Coordinates of C-alpha atoms in Angstrom, one line a residue:
M20 CA 3.1 32.1 19.7
I21 CA -0.6 31.8 19.2
V22 CA -3.0 34.7 18.9
A23 CA -6.8 34.6 19.1
A24 CA -9.5 37.2 18.7
Q25 CA -13.2 37.0 19.4
M26 CA -15.3 37.2 16.2
I27 CA -18.9 37.5 17.5
F28 CA -21.5 39.1 15.3
L29 CA -22.4 42.6 16.4
Q30 CA -19.9 42.5 19.3
L31 CA -17.1 45.1 19.4
I32 CA -13.8 44.2 21.0
S33 CA -10.5 45.9 21.7
V34 CA -8.6 43.0 23.4
I35 CA -7.0 39.9 21.9
S36 CA -5.5 36.8 23.7
F37 CA -2.1 35.2 23.1
S38 CA -0.3 32.1 24.3
N39 CA 3.4 31.4 24.3
D40 CA 3.3 27.9 25.6
M41 CA 1.2 26.1 22.9
G42 CA -2.1 27.0 24.4
R43 CA -1.6 25.9 28.0
T44 CA -1.9 29.4 29.4
W45 CA -3.4 32.6 27.8
H46 CA -2.8 36.3 28.3
K47 CA -4.9 39.3 27.3
Y48 CA -3.6 42.3 25.4
T49 CA -5.5 45.6 24.6
F50 CA -4.4 46.5 21.0
T51 CA -6.6 49.6 20.6
D52 CA -8.7 52.1 22.5
E53 CA -11.3 51.9 19.8
R54 CA -13.6 48.9 19.9
I55 CA -14.1 47.3 16.4
H56 CA -15.6 44.3 14.7
V57 CA -12.7 41.8 13.9
D58 CA -12.9 40.4 10.4
G59 CA -9.6 38.6 10.2
L60 CA -6.2 37.9 11.8
L61 CA -3.1 37.2 9.7
T62 CA 0.4 36.1 10.7
E63 CA 3.6 37.1 9.1
P64 CA 5.5 34.4 7.2
G65 CA 7.5 32.1 9.5
E66 CA 6.6 29.5 12.1
Y67 CA 8.0 31.4 15.1
T68 CA 6.8 34.9 14.2
H69 CA 5.5 37.2 16.9
K70 CA 4.1 39.8 14.4
F71 CA 0.4 39.8 13.4
T72 CA -2.0 41.9 11.3
L73 CA -5.5 42.4 12.5
F74 CA -8.2 44.0 10.3
G75 CA -11.8 45.0 10.9
H76 CA -14.3 47.9 11.0
R77 CA -16.3 49.9 13.5
N78 CA -19.6 49.5 11.6
Y79 CA -20.7 48.4 8.2
R80 CA -20.6 51.9 6.9
D81 CA -17.1 52.6 8.2
H82 CA -13.7 52.1 6.3
W83 CA -11.4 49.1 7.0
K84 CA -9.0 49.5 9.9
L85 CA -5.7 47.6 10.0
F86 CA -3.5 47.0 13.1
A87 CA 0.1 45.8 12.8
L88 CA 0.9 44.0 16.1
D89 CA 4.3 43.0 17.5
L90 CA 3.9 41.0 20.7
A91 CA 7.6 40.5 21.3
P92 CA 7.8 43.1 24.1
L93 CA 5.2 41.2 26.1
V94 CA 7.5 38.2 26.6
A95 CA 10.1 38.6 29.3
R96 CA 13.2 37.1 27.6
N97 CA 14.4 35.2 24.6
C98 CA 14.8 31.5 24.6
T99 CA 18.3 30.0 24.8
Y100 CA 19.5 26.7 23.5
P101 CA 19.7 24.0 24.9
D102 CA 18.4 25.1 28.3
D103 CA 14.9 25.9 27.2
Y104 CA 14.4 23.0 24.8
V105 CA 13.8 19.2 25.2
N106 CA 14.0 16.4 22.6
V107 CA 10.8 14.5 22.1
S108 CA 9.6 11.7 19.9
F109 CA 6.5 11.9 17.7
A110 CA 5.0 8.6 18.7
R111 CA 6.0 8.6 22.4
N112 CA 2.3 8.4 23.6
T113 CA 1.3 5.5 21.3
Q114 CA 1.3 1.7 22.1
N115 CA 4.2 1.2 19.6
S116 CA 7.0 0.4 22.0
N117 CA 9.8 1.2 19.5
Q118 CA 8.4 4.8 19.0
C119 CA 8.2 4.3 15.2
H120 CA 5.5 5.9 13.1
L121 CA 5.2 5.2 9.4
G122 CA 8.5 3.3 9.6
M123 CA 10.4 6.3 11.0
R124 CA 11.5 7.3 14.5
Q125 CA 11.5 11.1 14.6
T126 CA 13.0 13.3 17.3
F127 CA 12.5 17.0 17.4
E128 CA 13.0 19.9 19.7
Q129 CA 10.2 21.4 21.8
L130 CA 10.1 24.2 24.3
K131 CA 10.0 23.0 27.9
E132 CA 7.8 25.7 29.5
G133 CA 7.2 28.3 26.9
N134 CA 8.0 31.3 29.1
C135 CA 10.4 32.7 26.6
L136 CA 10.3 34.1 23.1
V137 CA 11.5 32.0 20.2
G138 CA 13.3 34.1 17.7
S139 CA 12.4 34.2 14.1
E140 CA 15.9 33.0 13.1
Y141 CA 15.4 29.7 15.1
K142 CA 15.4 26.6 13.0
R143 CA 13.9 23.5 14.5
V144 CA 16.2 20.5 14.6
T145 CA 14.6 17.2 13.6
T146 CA 16.3 13.8 13.3
T147 CA 14.8 10.9 11.4
E148 CA 15.8 7.2 11.8
L149 CA 14.3 4.5 9.6
C150 CA 12.9 1.5 11.5
P151 CA 12.7 -2.2 10.4
C152 CA 9.4 -3.3 9.1
T153 CA 6.8 -4.8 11.4
D154 CA 3.2 -5.9 10.9
I155 CA 1.9 -2.4 11.7
D156 CA 3.6 -1.1 8.6
Y157 CA 1.2 -3.1 6.3
E158 CA -2.5 -2.9 5.6
C159 CA -5.0 -4.9 3.4
G160 CA -4.5 -4.3 -0.3
Y161 CA -6.9 -3.5 -3.1
G162 CA -9.8 -5.8 -3.2
Y163 CA -9.4 -7.0 0.5
I164 CA -11.0 -5.9 3.7
T165 CA -9.7 -6.1 7.3
T166 CA -11.2 -8.8 9.5
S167 CA -10.4 -10.2 12.9
S168 CA -8.4 -13.0 11.3
G169 CA -6.6 -10.8 8.8
C170 CA -7.4 -9.6 5.2
K171 CA -10.3 -11.2 3.5
K172 CA -11.0 -11.0 -0.3
V173 CA -14.0 -9.0 -1.3
V174 CA -16.5 -11.3 -3.1
G175 CA -19.3 -8.8 -3.9
K176 CA -22.7 -9.9 -2.6
G177 CA -22.9 -10.3 1.1
S178 CA -19.8 -8.1 1.7
P179 CA -19.8 -6.0 4.9
I180 CA -18.9 -3.0 2.8
D181 CA -21.9 -0.7 2.2
D182 CA -21.1 -0.2 -1.5
I183 CA -18.7 -2.7 -2.9
R184 CA -17.9 -0.4 -5.8
D185 CA -16.2 2.0 -3.4
I186 CA -13.3 -0.4 -3.1
L187 CA -13.5 -2.8 -6.0
D188 CA -14.1 -2.1 -9.7
E189 CA -15.8 -5.1 -11.3
D190 CA -14.2 -4.2 -14.7
T191 CA -10.7 -4.2 -13.3
T192 CA -8.4 -6.9 -14.6
P193 CA -5.5 -7.7 -12.3
T194 CA -2.1 -7.3 -14.0
I195 CA -0.1 -10.6 -14.0
P196 CA 3.6 -9.9 -13.2
P197 CA 6.1 -11.1 -15.8
C198 CA 7.8 -14.5 -15.5
V199 CA 11.5 -14.0 -15.0
N200 CA 13.8 -17.0 -15.1
G201 CA 10.9 -19.3 -14.5
L202 CA 9.7 -17.5 -11.4
R203 CA 6.9 -14.9 -10.9
K204 CA 6.4 -12.6 -7.9
M205 CA 2.7 -12.7 -7.1
P206 CA 1.2 -10.0 -4.8
T207 CA -0.4 -11.0 -1.6
Q208 CA -3.4 -9.6 0.2
Y209 CA -1.2 -7.0 1.9
R210 CA 0.4 -3.7 0.9
K211 CA 2.6 -1.2 2.7
V212 CA 0.8 1.7 4.3
P213 CA 1.1 4.7 2.0
G214 CA 3.9 6.9 3.1
D215 CA 5.5 4.2 5.2
Q216 CA 9.3 4.2 4.9
C217 CA 10.3 1.1 7.0
Q218 CA 13.3 -0.9 5.9
N219 CA 13.6 -4.7 5.2
D220 CA 10.1 -5.9 4.2
L221 CA 8.9 -8.9 6.1
E222 CA 9.5 -12.1 4.0
G223 CA 6.4 -13.1 2.1
K224 CA 4.3 -10.2 3.3
L225 CA 4.0 -8.4 0.0
F226 CA 4.9 -11.1 -2.6
T227 CA 5.0 -14.9 -2.9
I228 CA 7.3 -16.6 -5.4
V229 CA 5.6 -19.1 -7.8
N230 CA 7.0 -21.3 -10.5
C231 CA 6.0 -20.1 -14.0
S232 CA 8.3 -22.3 -16.1
I233 CA 6.6 -23.9 -19.1
V234 CA 6.0 -27.6 -18.6
V235 CA 6.4 -29.6 -21.8
T236 CA 4.4 -32.8 -21.9
P237 CA 5.7 -35.3 -24.5
P238 CA 3.0 -36.3 -26.9
P239 CA 1.7 -39.9 -26.8
P240 CA 3.2 -42.3 -29.3
P241 CA 1.3 -42.3 -32.6
T242 CA -1.0 -45.1 -33.4
I243 CA -2.7 -46.1 -36.6
H244 CA -5.4 -48.7 -37.7
V245 CA -4.5 -51.2 -40.4
K246 CA -6.0 -54.3 -42.0
L247 CA -4.1 -57.5 -42.7
L248 CA -4.2 -58.4 -46.5
N249 CA -2.6 -61.8 -46.5
K250 CA -3.1 -64.8 -44.2
T251 CA -0.8 -65.4 -41.2
N252 CA -0.6 -68.0 -38.5
E253 CA -1.8 -65.6 -35.8
V254 CA -4.7 -63.8 -37.3
K255 CA -7.3 -64.0 -40.1
I256 CA -7.5 -61.8 -43.2
G257 CA -9.7 -58.8 -42.6
E258 CA -9.4 -58.8 -38.9
V259 CA -8.9 -55.2 -37.5
L260 CA -5.5 -54.9 -35.7
H261 CA -3.7 -52.1 -33.9
F262 CA -0.1 -51.3 -34.9
T263 CA 2.0 -49.0 -32.6
A264 CA 5.2 -47.1 -33.6
V265 CA 7.5 -47.7 -30.6
S266 CA 10.7 -46.1 -32.0
N267 CA 11.4 -42.7 -33.4
S268 CA 14.3 -43.7 -35.5
E269 CA 12.9 -46.9 -37.0
T270 CA 9.2 -47.9 -37.0
V271 CA 8.7 -51.4 -35.7
W272 CA 5.3 -52.9 -36.3
S273 CA 3.8 -55.5 -34.0
V274 CA 0.6 -57.6 -34.5
I275 CA -1.8 -57.4 -31.6
R276 CA -4.9 -59.4 -31.8
T277 CA -7.8 -57.6 -30.1
A278 CA -10.9 -59.5 -31.5
E279 CA -10.8 -62.0 -28.6
P280 CA -9.4 -60.3 -25.5
K281 CA -9.4 -63.5 -23.5
D282 CA -7.0 -65.3 -25.8
K283 CA -3.3 -65.0 -25.4
I284 CA -1.9 -62.0 -27.3
T285 CA 0.7 -62.9 -29.8
T286 CA 3.1 -60.4 -31.3
R287 CA 5.7 -60.6 -34.0
P288 CA 7.5 -58.2 -36.4
V289 CA 5.5 -57.6 -39.6
K290 CA 7.0 -56.4 -42.9
R291 CA 5.7 -53.2 -44.4
D292 CA 4.5 -54.9 -47.6
E293 CA 2.1 -57.0 -45.5
I294 CA 0.0 -54.0 -44.4
S295 CA -1.9 -51.2 -45.9
L296 CA -3.3 -48.0 -44.3
N297 CA -7.1 -47.4 -44.1

């Protein structure tokens, strides 16, 4: 039941209006023979109460006047279940064909006509069913704005946002998720709508899996520069040569002449006592 009273400055009233069909129709009720200024209207605890308290004064020099109102006798009969009720869905008038709102499909009882009195002991029956997630259950995440083609990262200057600081803190450092078993769940540009309770997130909508395993690159084989101390058939004394270690277990030294690149390269094993390090 809804009760309304006119609160117009310097206008005295003695009649209030009430509706028992969620405001579709209104009826008038004279609550006193003495006209007063209405200062407030209170309801008793409970959603379906028909008891109200009205207070006001006749003039600003007068004392407060309180009126305890019980409008139950003004309604012809009490409501009966299930004849006077109908089950309705919250999102029945939206474009969402599956009638889901925030990932839920809610059905609750509502009076058909409202020409009866709902008792204070009545408890509204509401059923909730969780829905599978769809695109409407997600929105652009922090640092992104909605565009015609999806979510676009905010870049600062030139952004369509009036004040970029309203949605993006320049001092914010994104937290990198931990690497678990060589894989990391990186957040995407989307997030779930706050309060949404849909089930089974769309694959790849909130996170993408990236490889974070450590790639070990083997070091290049060590090289050193040496000078030949004694004469050989392939090179001259004092000529700068490059010697490469090609084995980890036993170093094998090979002579590579680089002074004259056009000549044929000749290699042979060299004994350790034939060389000295620079």
